């Protein structure tokens, strides 16, 4: 795989865009800040919605079950199914469910934790989270890709792995 | 179970003679010392036989022919149902018996109830009877003979007695005086015919001996007053059910006079306008008492003023003088008394001199109530053939060396009469017979350990003369001897088992075994009440009283010494239940501060707990003060019975001993001490709040208002509309109604609750930290000014709210409702958030901040096995005696007939103020009381729908007297 | 929410910039990393840090002794009693949880509001939240008579078939704390991921590389990771904001759900939210003012930030003032005589100083913040913040103790005097708070580098 570092974000994007047109070439960019992309879309908010629903409904269901079917008690003459008093716990559990779904959903979709990745062998990767801009391309013929990258005057080009 | 076995006292010594020494030691460990020496074995065995006669060996039940006890008939009202075994006996205080029934669980006495068949109890009990259980199990009781306060062997004791007999009681004395000269026997008031006979026999055997009678808190003046008035010993017995107007002068009628339980019951019967016509009670007193609080009008009078009042009163009633001068209320009161001729009664407290008592008798005769509101009877005290002397003469004789041998039976004069302690030094042989090693026991040469009253055979008369039989409830726990037998043993008279002595006394009245059993079962011997006598009033008595009873001038403060309501003369000092029971009016526990009137506090700038130095003649004391609203200005009140030195682990050095002030000459001086205030433990932690209107909580009004609109107290009611559909009631719905008209605030219910429910005592320091544990407390409210407040009592316990605020906030459901409407507390589930207590508007929940139960100085077997003992960190509260409800439920299932449930507080209440039962049963007393127009719920605005309701207090005020 | 907060405004311009003009992403990264990693290997941590830590650990020790003795001897060692069954335990719990709120308000609420100043503060504020929440979470367990059974509040399967009693505000509270603590930690950690990655790449020493490498979980800043990162962070913020409000409403319901005088009031939930915000902002300012020079944060935390926080403090103080006024109003407008008696006791009873102290410290002093000059003067702002924290503590004392000491029944009135064990426990939690925070200051960047970089954009 070929790893190229660029001075500016725009240069990195141009290079990446051009490489993506190369058939059979997988491209990924790395940067210290969120890349500006139009129409970025993520499934995770929906996952969190689902987690919230589960937490809330589950919480309410648990309370209703506990106080009406499982072990009904006469508490201060209140009705067994005293739903208003279930609401606070229900809300808290809903939020908890959503948050857990979000965080762990993210980890799962991103396959984190992942402490080693072949690209880590590239020296350029060291500067990514400190403001560097890196394009990584994986393809069969190195020469073509190397030309394209070179055209966008990279700071460095290195070949790592096989 | 009471002892069952097949061995008697008579044959005991023979059997013992057959035993080898080590067998003996095995059975009487304390004998080891005695047997190890070369000893007169026979004499020791003889003594042992005494111990046996009083029930010493396992399974030994001296004398009951079939070796069994006969359990009480369960028909009578007030008998607690569903409890294993109940045995009748009596609690004797200063000679006068109060019939009790002792409940046994698995053979151990665990609870005392009143004996409905006994006229002095009528099913009710007082605090001291309730607390008997703790005395019985008290580990500080006497466990063996003492010589000069040091443990001694029985053998030495018998030796000493032998010597005494050889000198004092020698038939032919060297100086030719009669046998027994120099022998003195000091007892308290004796009503017991058997004990009387026993002593009389001694008097016969030793003609030279002299019998002295004395009580620390005596009623000598009352008796002498009767003597003055009627020319012979009498007892005047009021019948309060017949009295329409009662004037109580410094009276102890409702709180401590012999028969006070009966008087309180009769009085209460006429207090609820819904259930009869009210009587009217005027109280004139220097310091508030239960009688004063119960009165419709309470007038504050210092002793000086009281003398004046009595003087003017007698002038008015005996010589029909028009009332002139005196306090403005005197006229109306006198008119009221006159208006109710034949239905008016005047009662005078025991502190006043005999002449005044005589005058009061004369006034009562003049009011023409004899035969209806009061009767003149033979006195219940034992009347001796030979005259009986009292303590002062004894002490003179001692100091003059005329006393060679002194037997002190079951009184503690060394603590109560400082002079005696000194006088004892002149007595060669002094022997104390007592059930605990108290001050006298250690001050005399010898202490012979007696059995506790509940381990003993005996009898005693009640206030009206009715004889109550005393039967042992268990083997002597600490091997004490029987009082009767021990007495005879000391003087070397032939020994007989106590039961035979008692039986012999009543042979003619109870000829057959069956009669005897019935008497034991009911606890009383029918028909033994004193007969009324037609003694005529001595003309001398009718003269107007002009007594200079106390040497006093209005200028200096007067010190009034009263017995502590619970420790009495000091005998209760080692009983933590009594120590920690709030005094009815001051709510003080574990101390006896000097009670001072508010104006004195203002003048001397004293606050509760400030320390003063009290001095009179030789007597000195430093003690904290407590401001007592409604106390006559110029009077300070001290409670006797405190500051004991040999009471036991609990009672030693608690409070201040004020006995030295009793006969101290000279003026009283009170100086503010430099030292910082001593915190006084009190269960009303806001101190005394005056003028905070209890009118909403402890509701009260006058008879006029009631006549105008019976429901005038209904006032604020619960909101009818509730958010919730109330859950349906179960098979029964438990509820309680408390009649504030009947409640006199005597605290018997509080102690009964504590005993029944294993409620721990927490001690002075924890009370100071506001952590007392009483499930049932009696709230006291003052209304008006500190100088003359109106005071109201209100028992406060768990209300078992139908919509209980405590239940909704418990995070683990440790307190919930059951189908019978009980607010149940699940100790094992409680994690101790204390939110329930915060949320309880009535603040009736108590929390175990420490493992209080563990640190109590009482054996585990003394606890009620039906009630779990709570651990550290859990909440507890009144359960409506759920264990009794459960027992009743079981009995009902078994017998098919509905058992009646009686809670501990209800059973103890002498005035029947508490009714409890199924509020759905229209016939139930509680239902009828809840239907009363006076019925109301406390704090209704909280919407808790309590199952406990109150009947508001109505006072029958005299319209001619402005409040 | 494509990029970090506040890209639309240029934060380095204007006469009162949020960030000094000469700062660039590179310089920021450099400065923060050097502060955290200390590559020069110089003194391991600055002197003031060691001194603070020493004091903090002393306090922690004190607290540990207090807790040990509590478990051994039982609740009786505290001053709580029959009428006043809650004291320092609940008081300090409410106080700490309120302090914790500040971080969440700033980092979540103002993230949603797109307030550009928020970016320089959120890491610091959130760290404070964690430490305070930690201290708060201790008390609900310690205040139990039988703490060993605290887990009975969990809905867990047990042989008795028993459940928690869901109608109890304490159970609501339990769930609220559970959710709040968990979510705060996760929210804080999620925002921290990119910075941990940066530190990992910048670390020289081995242990640092391993330490931060593990914590970073392999976040490499790939386009794909970034694409999902933004939306998730946004939704998290959108959840945290209502969560913190609900938590403090529920804490309010612990009392409003009770029947005691002075508790049973519908205004309590918002009242407690106001109070939480007040103490939250106060603690942030209190810590920020000394920390700014100590960590050399001046270029990024400028007077603008102090100014904004000052205004927030003033605003929340006014909200609390409103709540106090409503408290008086509803008491004397309402029908309950007992409430009025209790309030009179509050005003001139045994604990009157507590009430008036509350008013002065929470309401009167903060009014100084109307003047900008004062807002920018640390020498005045700092004492005010300290006063507010004390004032909020007094407020809780006044709500809990004063009310319980004067409930409906005259015969059940009492008082409460804390013992040395309660004081030492309070000190212990303060020490715990300091210790935890000092450790975070040392090992975690107190500036959210990634977001700051986004805000600064690509430097030249």
Coordinates of N, CA and C in Angstrom, one line a residue, chain A residues 18-121:
Chain A
X18 N -8.8 12.0 -7.3 CA -8.3 11.4 -8.6 C -8.1 9.9 -8.5
X19 N -7.5 9.5 -7.3 CA -7.2 8.1 -7.2 C -8.5 7.3 -7.2
X20 N -9.6 7.9 -6.7 CA -10.8 7.1 -6.6 C -11.3 6.7 -8.0
X21 N -10.8 7.5 -9.0 CA -11.3 7.1 -10.3 C -10.5 5.9 -10.9
X22 N -9.4 5.6 -10.2 CA -8.6 4.5 -10.7 C -9.3 3.2 -10.3
X23 N -9.6 2.3 -11.3 CA -10.3 1.1 -11.0 C -9.5 0.2 -10.0
X24 N -10.3 -0.4 -9.1 CA -9.7 -1.3 -8.2 C -8.7 -0.7 -7.2
X25 N -8.9 0.6 -7.0 CA -8.0 1.2 -6.0 C -8.7 1.7 -4.8
X26 N -8.5 1.1 -3.7 CA -9.2 1.5 -2.4 C -8.4 2.7 -1.8
X27 N -9.2 3.8 -1.6 CA -8.5 5.0 -1.1 C -9.1 5.4 0.3
X28 N -8.3 5.9 1.2 CA -8.8 6.4 2.4 C -7.9 7.6 2.8
X29 N -8.6 8.7 3.3 CA -7.8 9.8 3.8 C -7.8 9.9 5.3
X30 N -6.7 10.5 5.8 CA -6.6 10.7 7.3 C -6.4 12.1 7.6
X31 N -7.0 12.7 8.6 CA -6.7 14.0 9.0 C -7.0 14.3 10.5
X32 N -6.5 15.4 11.0 CA -6.7 15.7 12.4 C -8.0 16.3 12.7
X33 N -8.7 16.7 11.7 CA -10.0 17.3 11.9 C -11.0 16.7 11.0
X34 N -12.3 16.9 11.3 CA -13.3 16.3 10.4 C -13.2 16.8 9.0
X35 N -13.1 16.0 8.0 CA -13.1 16.4 6.6 C -14.4 17.1 6.3
X36 N -14.4 18.1 5.5 CA -15.6 18.7 5.0 C -16.2 17.9 3.9
X37 N -17.3 17.2 4.1 CA -17.9 16.5 3.0 C -19.4 16.9 2.9
X38 N -19.9 17.1 1.7 CA -21.3 17.4 1.6 C -22.1 16.1 1.7
X39 N -23.3 16.2 2.4 CA -24.2 15.1 2.5 C -23.6 13.9 3.3
X40 N -22.8 14.2 4.3 CA -22.3 13.2 5.1 C -23.5 12.6 5.8
X41 N -23.6 11.3 5.9 CA -24.8 10.7 6.5 C -24.3 9.5 7.4
X42 N -25.0 9.3 8.5 CA -24.6 8.2 9.4 C -25.9 7.5 9.9
X43 N -25.7 6.2 10.1 CA -26.8 5.4 10.6 C -27.0 5.5 12.1
X44 N -25.8 5.9 12.7 CA -25.8 5.8 14.2 C -26.9 6.6 14.9
X45 N -27.2 7.8 14.5 CA -28.3 8.4 15.2 C -29.6 7.6 15.3
X46 N -29.9 6.9 14.2 CA -31.0 6.0 14.2 C -30.8 4.8 15.2
X47 N -29.6 4.3 15.2 CA -29.3 3.3 16.2 C -29.6 3.8 17.6
X48 N -29.1 5.0 17.9 CA -29.3 5.6 19.2 C -30.8 5.8 19.5
X49 N -31.6 6.2 18.5 CA -33.0 6.3 18.7 C -33.5 4.9 19.1
X50 N -33.1 3.9 18.4 CA -33.6 2.5 18.8 C -33.2 2.2 20.2
X51 N -31.9 2.5 20.6 CA -31.5 2.2 21.9 C -32.3 2.9 22.9
X52 N -32.6 4.2 22.6 CA -33.5 5.0 23.6 C -34.8 4.3 23.7
X53 N -35.4 4.0 22.6 CA -36.8 3.3 22.7 C -36.7 2.1 23.5
X54 N -35.7 1.3 23.3 CA -35.6 0.0 24.1 C -35.5 0.3 25.5
X55 N -34.6 1.3 25.9 CA -34.4 1.6 27.3 C -35.7 2.1 27.9
X56 N -36.4 3.0 27.2 CA -37.6 3.6 27.8 C -38.7 2.6 27.9
X57 N -39.0 1.9 26.8 CA -40.1 0.9 26.8 C -39.8 -0.2 27.8
X58 N -38.5 -0.7 27.8 CA -38.1 -1.7 28.7 C -38.3 -1.3 30.1
X59 N -37.8 0.0 30.4 CA -37.9 0.4 31.8 C -39.4 0.5 32.2
X60 N -40.2 1.1 31.4 CA -41.6 1.2 31.8 C -42.2 -0.1 32.0
X61 N -41.9 -1.0 31.0 CA -42.5 -2.4 31.1 C -42.0 -3.0 32.4
X62 N -40.8 -2.9 32.7 CA -40.3 -3.6 33.9 C -41.0 -3.1 35.1
X63 N -41.2 -1.8 35.2 CA -41.9 -1.2 36.4 C -43.3 -1.7 36.5
X64 N -44.0 -1.6 35.3 CA -45.4 -2.0 35.3 C -45.5 -3.5 35.7
X65 N -44.6 -4.3 35.1 CA -44.7 -5.8 35.4 C -44.4 -6.0 36.9
X66 N -43.4 -5.3 37.4 CA -43.0 -5.5 38.8 C -44.2 -5.2 39.8
X67 N -44.9 -4.1 39.5 CA -45.9 -3.6 40.4 C -47.3 -4.2 40.2
X68 N -47.5 -4.8 39.1 CA -48.9 -5.3 38.8 C -48.9 -6.8 38.8
X69 N -47.9 -7.4 38.1 CA -48.0 -8.9 37.9 C -47.0 -9.6 38.9
X70 N -45.8 -9.2 38.9 CA -44.8 -9.9 39.6 C -45.0 -9.9 41.1
X71 N -45.1 -8.7 41.7 CA -45.2 -8.6 43.1 C -46.0 -7.4 43.5
X72 N -47.3 -7.4 43.3 CA -48.1 -6.2 43.6 C -48.2 -6.0 45.1
X73 N -47.9 -4.8 45.6 CA -48.0 -4.5 47.0 C -48.9 -3.3 47.2
X74 N -49.6 -3.2 48.3 CA -50.4 -2.1 48.6 C -49.5 -1.0 49.3
X75 N -49.1 -0.1 48.5 CA -48.2 1.0 48.9 C -49.0 2.3 49.1
X76 N -49.2 2.6 50.4 CA -49.9 3.9 50.7 C -51.2 4.0 49.9
X77 N -51.9 2.9 49.7 CA -53.2 2.9 49.0 C -53.1 3.4 47.6
X78 N -51.9 3.4 47.0 CA -51.8 3.8 45.6 C -52.2 2.6 44.7
X79 N -52.7 2.9 43.5 CA -53.1 1.9 42.5 C -51.8 1.0 42.2
X80 N -52.0 -0.2 41.9 CA -50.9 -1.1 41.5 C -50.2 -0.4 40.3
X81 N -51.0 -0.1 39.3 CA -50.4 0.5 38.0 C -50.4 2.0 38.2
X82 N -49.4 2.5 39.0 CA -49.4 3.9 39.2 C -48.4 4.5 38.2
X83 N -48.8 4.6 36.9 CA -47.8 5.0 35.9 C -47.2 6.3 36.0
X84 N -47.8 7.3 36.6 CA -47.0 8.6 36.7 C -45.7 8.4 37.4
X85 N -45.7 7.6 38.4 CA -44.4 7.5 39.1 C -43.4 6.6 38.4
X86 N -43.8 6.0 37.3 CA -42.8 5.2 36.5 C -42.0 6.2 35.6
X87 N -42.6 7.3 35.3 CA -42.0 8.2 34.3 C -40.5 8.6 34.5
X88 N -40.2 9.0 35.7 CA -38.8 9.5 35.9 C -37.8 8.4 35.5
X89 N -38.0 7.2 36.1 CA -37.0 6.1 35.8 C -37.1 5.8 34.3
X90 N -38.3 5.8 33.8 CA -38.4 5.5 32.3 C -37.5 6.4 31.5
X91 N -37.6 7.7 31.8 CA -36.8 8.7 31.0 C -35.3 8.4 31.2
X92 N -34.9 8.2 32.4 CA -33.5 8.0 32.7 C -33.0 6.8 31.9
X93 N -33.8 5.7 31.9 CA -33.3 4.5 31.2 C -33.3 4.7 29.7
X94 N -34.3 5.5 29.2 CA -34.3 5.8 27.8 C -33.0 6.5 27.4
X95 N -32.6 7.6 28.1 CA -31.4 8.3 27.8 C -30.2 7.3 27.9
X96 N -30.2 6.6 29.0 CA -29.0 5.6 29.2 C -28.9 4.7 28.0
X97 N -30.1 4.2 27.6 CA -30.1 3.2 26.4 C -29.5 3.9 25.2
X98 N -30.0 5.1 24.9 CA -29.6 5.8 23.7 C -28.1 6.0 23.7
X99 N -27.6 6.5 24.9 CA -26.1 6.8 25.0 C -25.3 5.6 24.8
X100 N -25.7 4.5 25.4 CA -24.9 3.3 25.3 C -25.0 2.8 23.9
X101 N -26.2 2.9 23.3 CA -26.3 2.4 21.9 C -25.3 3.3 21.0
X102 N -25.3 4.6 21.2 CA -24.5 5.5 20.4 C -23.0 5.1 20.5
X103 N -22.5 5.1 21.7 CA -21.1 4.9 21.9 C -20.7 3.5 21.4
X104 N -21.4 2.5 21.9 CA -20.9 1.2 21.5 C -21.3 0.9 20.0
X105 N -22.3 1.5 19.5 CA -22.6 1.4 18.1 C -21.4 1.9 17.3
X106 N -20.9 3.1 17.7 CA -19.8 3.6 17.0 C -18.6 2.7 17.1
X107 N -18.3 2.2 18.2 CA -17.1 1.3 18.4 C -17.3 0.1 17.5
X108 N -18.5 -0.4 17.4 CA -18.7 -1.6 16.6 C -18.6 -1.3 15.2
X109 N -19.2 -0.3 14.7 CA -19.2 0.0 13.3 C -17.7 0.4 12.9
X110 N -17.0 1.0 13.8 CA -15.6 1.4 13.4 C -14.6 0.3 13.8
X111 N -15.1 -0.8 14.2 CA -14.3 -2.0 14.6 C -13.2 -1.5 15.6
X112 N -13.6 -0.7 16.6 CA -12.7 -0.3 17.6 C -13.0 -1.1 18.8
X113 N -12.0 -1.4 19.7 CA -10.7 -0.9 19.6 C -9.9 -1.8 18.5
X114 N -9.0 -1.0 17.8 CA -8.1 -1.7 16.8 C -6.7 -1.1 17.0
X115 N -5.9 -1.7 17.8 CA -4.7 -1.1 18.2 C -3.6 -1.2 17.1
X116 N -3.7 -2.1 16.2 CA -2.7 -2.1 15.1 C -3.4 -2.1 13.7
X117 N -2.8 -1.4 12.8 CA -3.3 -1.3 11.5 C -2.1 -1.2 10.6
X118 N -2.0 -1.9 9.4 CA -0.8 -1.9 8.6 C -0.3 -0.4 8.3
X119 N -1.3 0.5 8.2 CA -0.8 1.9 7.8 C 0.0 2.5 8.9
X120 N -0.1 2.0 10.1 CA 0.7 2.6 11.2 C 2.2 2.5 10.9
X121 N 2.6 1.6 10.0 CA 4.0 1.5 9.8 C 4.5 2.7 9.0

